Amino acid sequence: MNFDELLFPHENVRDIQEQLILKINEAISSGKNLIVHAPTGLGKTAAALAPCLKYAIDYDKVVLFLTSRHTQHKIAIDTLIDIKNRHDKTFSAISIIGKKNLCLQPGVDKLYSSEFNEYCRAVREDKKCEFFQNVKSKEKLTVDTKAALAELNTLNQISTDDSMTVCKRHGVCPYEISMLVAKKAKVIIGDYYYVFHPDISALFLKKIEKDLSDAIIIVDEAHNLPHRVKDLFSARLSNLMIGRAIKEAKKYKYDQITQVLVELGNLLNQLSNFNGDERYISKDVFVDKVNEVMDYQELIADLSFVGDAVREEQKQSYIGSITSFLEAWLGSEEGFTRIISKQEGLREQMIILSYRCMDPGLSTKPVIEASYSTILMSGTLSPTGMYRELLGFADALEETYQSPFPEQNRLSIIIPKTSTKYELRSPEQFKEIGSILANVINSIPGNSAVFFPSYYLRDRIYKEFNYDCKKTVFLERPNLSKLEKDELLEKFKSYKDSGAVLLGVISGSFGEGIDLPGDFLKGVVVVGLPLSKPDLETKALIEYYDKKFGKGWDYGYLFPAFNKALQSAGRCIRSEKDKGVIIFLDERYTWSNYHRCFPPSWNLKTTMLYEKMIKKFFSNNA
Ligand code: SF4
């Protein structure tokens, strides 16, 4: 096969990459869907973009490359520039990150996405955003818009930085301008929700004048898609939110709304009057309670009006957020669960009413069915059949590829001792985990990272571990900003010769999405299994998936936890030349019901002689 014909951007195609390109080409040539588990290092971005772009040019389609990571936007644009340079092709492509991150209004970074959407809507409707106002005048593009478009169109492959810089210079909204550019683009790089959120998707497709039937959708890091979609459709209300909304109403002197919110808070208190921490609650129980105080729909209308007025003053409005919750609560029963729970807070008890989406397929299935072809790819998309069922593919080609990295560069060990299982947690257990962990870390030359299921477990084990550990310890704090995260990583990297250990959490800032190539990371330890809390939501999920797929335990509990553990483990080997050890520390990894979740290509050794094995591995690979 001549890979130049498929616009491959590099001179050489690697073996497994070749198979991947051919498989993707086969899928799009026949309008089929494809789900691929393709480990790190295969060059997935180039392998997917090249044949899809070629097909889009030849058959007048558009490629929607969806990713949740900003770094991946840049990689995709750089790949497209390589394609253009190597093949002298003229085509347009644009990267469009989330609207909030494109916004030129100051201070919006402090807002949650839902708050930002409401804020942006309000300022546009009230004609209070100068950047939006400057895009069009009397339905015609302004001089500034035309100038920005002319400048951007000279670039062909347009990164987010390009759009922001040009739009800032001309005083126009980068999101609106990006949409205008996207009309002519062959490749659009965007976040999942541009396509998988029904309301946003309808608007997005209308603005860019494209139809899903002409779209080749590539979902990158697709293991994130189910939970990202579920989160999009979930909502929660807490007494804390109501308290803040009351302060807001008082501040702007909305006395009647203050009174209504106080009653809403009382109502939540009454509903929390039960034994235990949580229980299911029906839609009607809450709606009827609200109706006793005031008409539910009237309440939504009043709060919405006041929320908009507050946003004009201070961008963020808790009253507005409560409105969004009340609207969401009226949503569908099928595929959702409603729970009221109590948690001990720092100052007072937290009461939370949640409406949780359990079925991502409700939103992804119609998109997949309407698209020309949808391709899911990730390094942890195993088993592919789970993603096919969860996301609602009627049919799809499925493929699992081996890691392209030399097997001798990686030592993967299960230490069949200790457990973080809830019933087995004890000071003795933590002491033993800490001691084994210190032995492992002291045996690895250079830097290592350890990932725990939670901050609680990390902190308990850290006390024991720190006593025996001979390396400098870095502790990841929850909710690090991007800057703090980068600073911590840079400092950590500087210890590559003397050796340091980073203690983080599997679902924290470093468990996914960081690359520490070469000597920056020599070992990763995954402590325990990051299984979800066996709470009512998990129970509902297991029951729902059991009913729908006959696989509740696997799809609702076990596989998601395993994939998280494998994601963290994958931080160690990021390139062909990387050498390192990966350790799974928990006896459950050897149990057959759990062990079957490892992809078949993992050459795992179960041993208590781990120190000897690690030392031998590094002396052989010195
Ligand atoms: S219209 Fe554009 S610039 Fe104005 S608030 Fe919305 S995203 Fe920001």
PDB file of N, CA and C in Angstrom, residues 462-518:
ATOM      1  N   TYR A 462       0.804   6.983  53.546  1.00  0.00           N
ATOM      2  CA  TYR A 462       1.986   7.856  53.482  1.00  0.00           C
ATOM      3  C   TYR A 462       2.720   7.892  54.824  1.00  0.00           C
ATOM      4  N   LYS A 463       1.949   7.951  55.911  1.00  0.00           N
ATOM      5  CA  LYS A 463       2.566   8.021  57.247  1.00  0.00           C
ATOM      6  C   LYS A 463       3.494   6.834  57.475  1.00  0.00           C
ATOM      7  N   GLU A 464       3.041   5.654  57.075  1.00  0.00           N
ATOM      8  CA  GLU A 464       3.840   4.438  57.268  1.00  0.00           C
ATOM      9  C   GLU A 464       4.995   4.387  56.260  1.00  0.00           C
ATOM     10  N   PHE A 465       4.683   4.770  55.052  1.00  0.00           N
ATOM     11  CA  PHE A 465       5.637   4.695  53.943  1.00  0.00           C
ATOM     12  C   PHE A 465       6.827   5.632  54.159  1.00  0.00           C
ATOM     13  N   ASN A 466       6.521   6.839  54.599  1.00  0.00           N
ATOM     14  CA  ASN A 466       7.540   7.881  54.707  1.00  0.00           C
ATOM     15  C   ASN A 466       8.661   7.485  55.673  1.00  0.00           C
ATOM     16  N   TYR A 467       8.313   6.653  56.625  1.00  0.00           N
ATOM     17  CA  TYR A 467       9.267   6.215  57.636  1.00  0.00           C
ATOM     18  C   TYR A 467      10.434   5.448  56.999  1.00  0.00           C
ATOM     19  N   ASP A 468      10.103   4.595  56.014  1.00  0.00           N
ATOM     20  CA  ASP A 468      11.128   3.732  55.402  1.00  0.00           C
ATOM     21  C   ASP A 468      11.637   4.232  54.050  1.00  0.00           C
ATOM     22  N   CYS A 469      10.939   5.197  53.469  1.00  0.00           N
ATOM     23  CA  CYS A 469      11.310   5.628  52.110  1.00  0.00           C
ATOM     24  C   CYS A 469      12.574   6.491  52.137  1.00  0.00           C
ATOM     25  N   LYS A 470      13.488   6.193  51.199  1.00  0.00           N
ATOM     26  CA  LYS A 470      14.757   6.943  51.192  1.00  0.00           C
ATOM     27  C   LYS A 470      14.749   8.063  50.149  1.00  0.00           C
ATOM     28  N   LYS A 471      13.630   8.271  49.501  1.00  0.00           N
ATOM     29  CA  LYS A 471      13.584   9.271  48.424  1.00  0.00           C
ATOM     30  C   LYS A 471      12.821  10.528  48.852  1.00  0.00           C
ATOM     31  N   THR A 472      13.032  11.592  48.098  1.00  0.00           N
ATOM     32  CA  THR A 472      12.259  12.821  48.334  1.00  0.00           C
ATOM     33  C   THR A 472      10.813  12.560  47.921  1.00  0.00           C
ATOM     34  N   VAL A 473       9.880  12.958  48.770  1.00  0.00           N
ATOM     35  CA  VAL A 473       8.471  12.657  48.489  1.00  0.00           C
ATOM     36  C   VAL A 473       7.728  13.918  48.038  1.00  0.00           C
ATOM     37  N   PHE A 474       6.995  13.797  46.934  1.00  0.00           N
ATOM     38  CA  PHE A 474       6.102  14.870  46.467  1.00  0.00           C
ATOM     39  C   PHE A 474       4.670  14.409  46.697  1.00  0.00           C
ATOM     40  N   LEU A 475       3.855  15.274  47.293  1.00  0.00           N
ATOM     41  CA  LEU A 475       2.452  14.910  47.504  1.00  0.00           C
ATOM     42  C   LEU A 475       1.563  15.745  46.591  1.00  0.00           C
ATOM     43  N   GLU A 476       0.737  15.064  45.823  1.00  0.00           N
ATOM     44  CA  GLU A 476      -0.203  15.787  44.966  1.00  0.00           C
ATOM     45  C   GLU A 476      -1.348  16.304  45.835  1.00  0.00           C
ATOM     46  N   ARG A 477      -1.689  17.599  45.685  1.00  0.00           N
ATOM     47  CA  ARG A 477      -2.850  18.135  46.404  1.00  0.00           C
ATOM     48  C   ARG A 477      -4.075  18.051  45.501  1.00  0.00           C
ATOM     49  N   PRO A 478      -5.283  17.930  46.106  1.00  0.00           N
ATOM     50  CA  PRO A 478      -6.475  17.891  45.252  1.00  0.00           C
ATOM     51  C   PRO A 478      -6.666  19.227  44.527  1.00  0.00           C
ATOM     52  N   ASN A 479      -7.317  19.180  43.381  1.00  0.00           N
ATOM     53  CA  ASN A 479      -7.708  20.369  42.607  1.00  0.00           C
ATOM     54  C   ASN A 479      -6.567  21.332  42.300  1.00  0.00           C
ATOM     55  N   LEU A 480      -5.444  20.814  41.848  1.00  0.00           N
ATOM     56  CA  LEU A 480      -4.334  21.694  41.468  1.00  0.00           C
ATOM     57  C   LEU A 480      -4.704  22.472  40.208  1.00  0.00           C
ATOM     58  N   SER A 481      -4.271  23.735  40.140  1.00  0.00           N
ATOM     59  CA  SER A 481      -4.479  24.488  38.901  1.00  0.00           C
ATOM     60  C   SER A 481      -3.444  23.992  37.890  1.00  0.00           C
ATOM     61  N   LYS A 482      -3.623  24.380  36.617  1.00  0.00           N
ATOM     62  CA  LYS A 482      -2.688  23.922  35.592  1.00  0.00           C
ATOM     63  C   LYS A 482      -1.271  24.390  35.923  1.00  0.00           C
ATOM     64  N   LEU A 483      -1.182  25.640  36.399  1.00  0.00           N
ATOM     65  CA  LEU A 483       0.123  26.208  36.717  1.00  0.00           C
ATOM     66  C   LEU A 483       0.789  25.431  37.860  1.00  0.00           C
ATOM     67  N   GLU A 484       0.017  25.157  38.915  1.00  0.00           N
ATOM     68  CA  GLU A 484       0.567  24.421  40.065  1.00  0.00           C
ATOM     69  C   GLU A 484       1.013  23.020  39.649  1.00  0.00           C
ATOM     70  N   LYS A 485       0.217  22.425  38.780  1.00  0.00           N
ATOM     71  CA  LYS A 485       0.527  21.076  38.294  1.00  0.00           C
ATOM     72  C   LYS A 485       1.843  21.093  37.506  1.00  0.00           C
ATOM     73  N   ASP A 486       1.970  22.078  36.605  1.00  0.00           N
ATOM     74  CA  ASP A 486       3.191  22.177  35.794  1.00  0.00           C
ATOM     75  C   ASP A 486       4.413  22.423  36.673  1.00  0.00           C
ATOM     76  N   GLU A 487       4.242  23.288  37.678  1.00  0.00           N
ATOM     77  CA  GLU A 487       5.373  23.605  38.568  1.00  0.00           C
ATOM     78  C   GLU A 487       5.820  22.364  39.329  1.00  0.00           C
ATOM     79  N   LEU A 488       4.820  21.627  39.844  1.00  0.00           N
ATOM     80  CA  LEU A 488       5.155  20.418  40.606  1.00  0.00           C
ATOM     81  C   LEU A 488       5.892  19.412  39.710  1.00  0.00           C
ATOM     82  N   LEU A 489       5.396  19.249  38.476  1.00  0.00           N
ATOM     83  CA  LEU A 489       6.027  18.283  37.561  1.00  0.00           C
ATOM     84  C   LEU A 489       7.463  18.683  37.218  1.00  0.00           C
ATOM     85  N   GLU A 490       7.666  19.985  36.987  1.00  0.00           N
ATOM     86  CA  GLU A 490       9.015  20.450  36.649  1.00  0.00           C
ATOM     87  C   GLU A 490       9.985  20.164  37.789  1.00  0.00           C
ATOM     88  N   LYS A 491       9.524  20.428  39.005  1.00  0.00           N
ATOM     89  CA  LYS A 491      10.374  20.199  40.175  1.00  0.00           C
ATOM     90  C   LYS A 491      10.663  18.697  40.313  1.00  0.00           C
ATOM     91  N   PHE A 492       9.616  17.917  40.126  1.00  0.00           N
ATOM     92  CA  PHE A 492       9.751  16.458  40.233  1.00  0.00           C
ATOM     93  C   PHE A 492      10.771  15.941  39.213  1.00  0.00           C
ATOM     94  N   LYS A 493      10.683  16.464  37.991  1.00  0.00           N
ATOM     95  CA  LYS A 493      11.597  16.019  36.932  1.00  0.00           C
ATOM     96  C   LYS A 493      13.055  16.298  37.304  1.00  0.00           C
ATOM     97  N   SER A 494      13.278  17.405  38.027  1.00  0.00           N
ATOM     98  CA  SER A 494      14.659  17.787  38.344  1.00  0.00           C
ATOM     99  C   SER A 494      15.327  16.777  39.288  1.00  0.00           C
ATOM    100  N   TYR A 495      14.538  15.850  39.834  1.00  0.00           N
ATOM    101  CA  TYR A 495      15.090  14.828  40.740  1.00  0.00           C
ATOM    102  C   TYR A 495      15.434  13.538  39.998  1.00  0.00           C
ATOM    103  N   LYS A 496      15.431  13.571  38.671  1.00  0.00           N
ATOM    104  CA  LYS A 496      15.551  12.315  37.926  1.00  0.00           C
ATOM    105  C   LYS A 496      16.825  11.530  38.272  1.00  0.00           C
ATOM    106  N   ASP A 497      17.897  12.210  38.671  1.00  0.00           N
ATOM    107  CA  ASP A 497      19.126  11.474  38.998  1.00  0.00           C
ATOM    108  C   ASP A 497      19.148  11.011  40.449  1.00  0.00           C
ATOM    109  N   SER A 498      18.800  11.925  41.366  1.00  0.00           N
ATOM    110  CA  SER A 498      18.844  11.536  42.784  1.00  0.00           C
ATOM    111  C   SER A 498      17.626  10.689  43.161  1.00  0.00           C
ATOM    112  N   GLY A 499      16.510  10.884  42.472  1.00  0.00           N
ATOM    113  CA  GLY A 499      15.329  10.052  42.714  1.00  0.00           C
ATOM    114  C   GLY A 499      14.325  10.677  43.657  1.00  0.00           C
ATOM    115  N   ALA A 500      13.083  10.730  43.211  1.00  0.00           N
ATOM    116  CA  ALA A 500      11.986  11.222  44.052  1.00  0.00           C
ATOM    117  C   ALA A 500      10.770  10.351  43.786  1.00  0.00           C
ATOM    118  N   VAL A 501       9.773  10.482  44.652  1.00  0.00           N
ATOM    119  CA  VAL A 501       8.537   9.724  44.421  1.00  0.00           C
ATOM    120  C   VAL A 501       7.346  10.671  44.545  1.00  0.00           C
ATOM    121  N   LEU A 502       6.453  10.561  43.581  1.00  0.00           N
ATOM    122  CA  LEU A 502       5.242  11.379  43.584  1.00  0.00           C
ATOM    123  C   LEU A 502       4.088  10.505  44.062  1.00  0.00           C
ATOM    124  N   LEU A 503       3.428  10.936  45.145  1.00  0.00           N
ATOM    125  CA  LEU A 503       2.286  10.166  45.648  1.00  0.00           C
ATOM    126  C   LEU A 503       1.002  10.872  45.222  1.00  0.00           C
ATOM    127  N   GLY A 504       0.290  10.263  44.300  1.00  0.00           N
ATOM    128  CA  GLY A 504      -0.917  10.889  43.763  1.00  0.00           C
ATOM    129  C   GLY A 504      -2.123   9.973  43.883  1.00  0.00           C
ATOM    130  N   VAL A 505      -3.186  10.402  43.234  1.00  0.00           N
ATOM    131  CA  VAL A 505      -4.440   9.658  43.291  1.00  0.00           C
ATOM    132  C   VAL A 505      -4.860   9.310  41.865  1.00  0.00           C
ATOM    133  N   ILE A 506      -5.393   8.106  41.690  1.00  0.00           N
ATOM    134  CA  ILE A 506      -5.695   7.611  40.341  1.00  0.00           C
ATOM    135  C   ILE A 506      -6.562   8.584  39.551  1.00  0.00           C
ATOM    136  N   SER A 507      -7.599   9.134  40.197  1.00  0.00           N
ATOM    137  CA  SER A 507      -8.443  10.066  39.438  1.00  0.00           C
ATOM    138  C   SER A 507      -8.048  11.520  39.697  1.00  0.00           C
ATOM    139  N   GLY A 508      -6.812  11.744  40.160  1.00  0.00           N
ATOM    140  CA  GLY A 508      -6.352  13.107  40.442  1.00  0.00           C
ATOM    141  C   GLY A 508      -5.731  13.764  39.221  1.00  0.00           C
ATOM    142  N   SER A 509      -4.796  14.709  39.482  1.00  0.00           N
ATOM    143  CA  SER A 509      -4.232  15.507  38.387  1.00  0.00           C
ATOM    144  C   SER A 509      -3.232  14.742  37.534  1.00  0.00           C
ATOM    145  N   PHE A 510      -2.634  13.669  38.090  1.00  0.00           N
ATOM    146  CA  PHE A 510      -1.533  13.034  37.364  1.00  0.00           C
ATOM    147  C   PHE A 510      -1.821  11.603  36.911  1.00  0.00           C
ATOM    148  N   GLY A 511      -2.960  11.049  37.338  1.00  0.00           N
ATOM    149  CA  GLY A 511      -3.278   9.652  37.006  1.00  0.00           C
ATOM    150  C   GLY A 511      -3.514   9.449  35.521  1.00  0.00           C
ATOM    151  N   GLU A 512      -3.822  10.545  34.820  1.00  0.00           N
ATOM    152  CA  GLU A 512      -4.062  10.450  33.382  1.00  0.00           C
ATOM    153  C   GLU A 512      -3.571  11.733  32.724  1.00  0.00           C
ATOM    154  N   GLY A 513      -3.092  11.601  31.503  1.00  0.00           N
ATOM    155  CA  GLY A 513      -2.818  12.802  30.716  1.00  0.00           C
ATOM    156  C   GLY A 513      -1.472  13.458  30.961  1.00  0.00           C
ATOM    157  N   ILE A 514      -0.580  12.839  31.760  1.00  0.00           N
ATOM    158  CA  ILE A 514       0.752  13.435  31.861  1.00  0.00           C
ATOM    159  C   ILE A 514       1.759  12.529  31.159  1.00  0.00           C
ATOM    160  N   ASP A 515       2.751  13.149  30.568  1.00  0.00           N
ATOM    161  CA  ASP A 515       3.809  12.394  29.909  1.00  0.00           C
ATOM    162  C   ASP A 515       5.123  12.719  30.589  1.00  0.00           C
ATOM    163  N   LEU A 516       5.783  11.683  31.112  1.00  0.00           N
ATOM    164  CA  LEU A 516       7.100  11.885  31.718  1.00  0.00           C
ATOM    165  C   LEU A 516       8.057  10.923  31.013  1.00  0.00           C
ATOM    166  N   PRO A 517       8.479  11.279  29.811  1.00  0.00           N
ATOM    167  CA  PRO A 517       9.260  10.323  29.020  1.00  0.00           C
ATOM    168  C   PRO A 517      10.688  10.150  29.531  1.00  0.00           C
ATOM    169  N   GLY A 518      11.342   9.123  28.994  1.00  0.00           N
ATOM    170  CA  GLY A 518      12.769   8.892  29.273  1.00  0.00           C
ATOM    171  C   GLY A 518      13.031   8.668  30.742  1.00  0.00           C
TER     172      GLY A 518
END
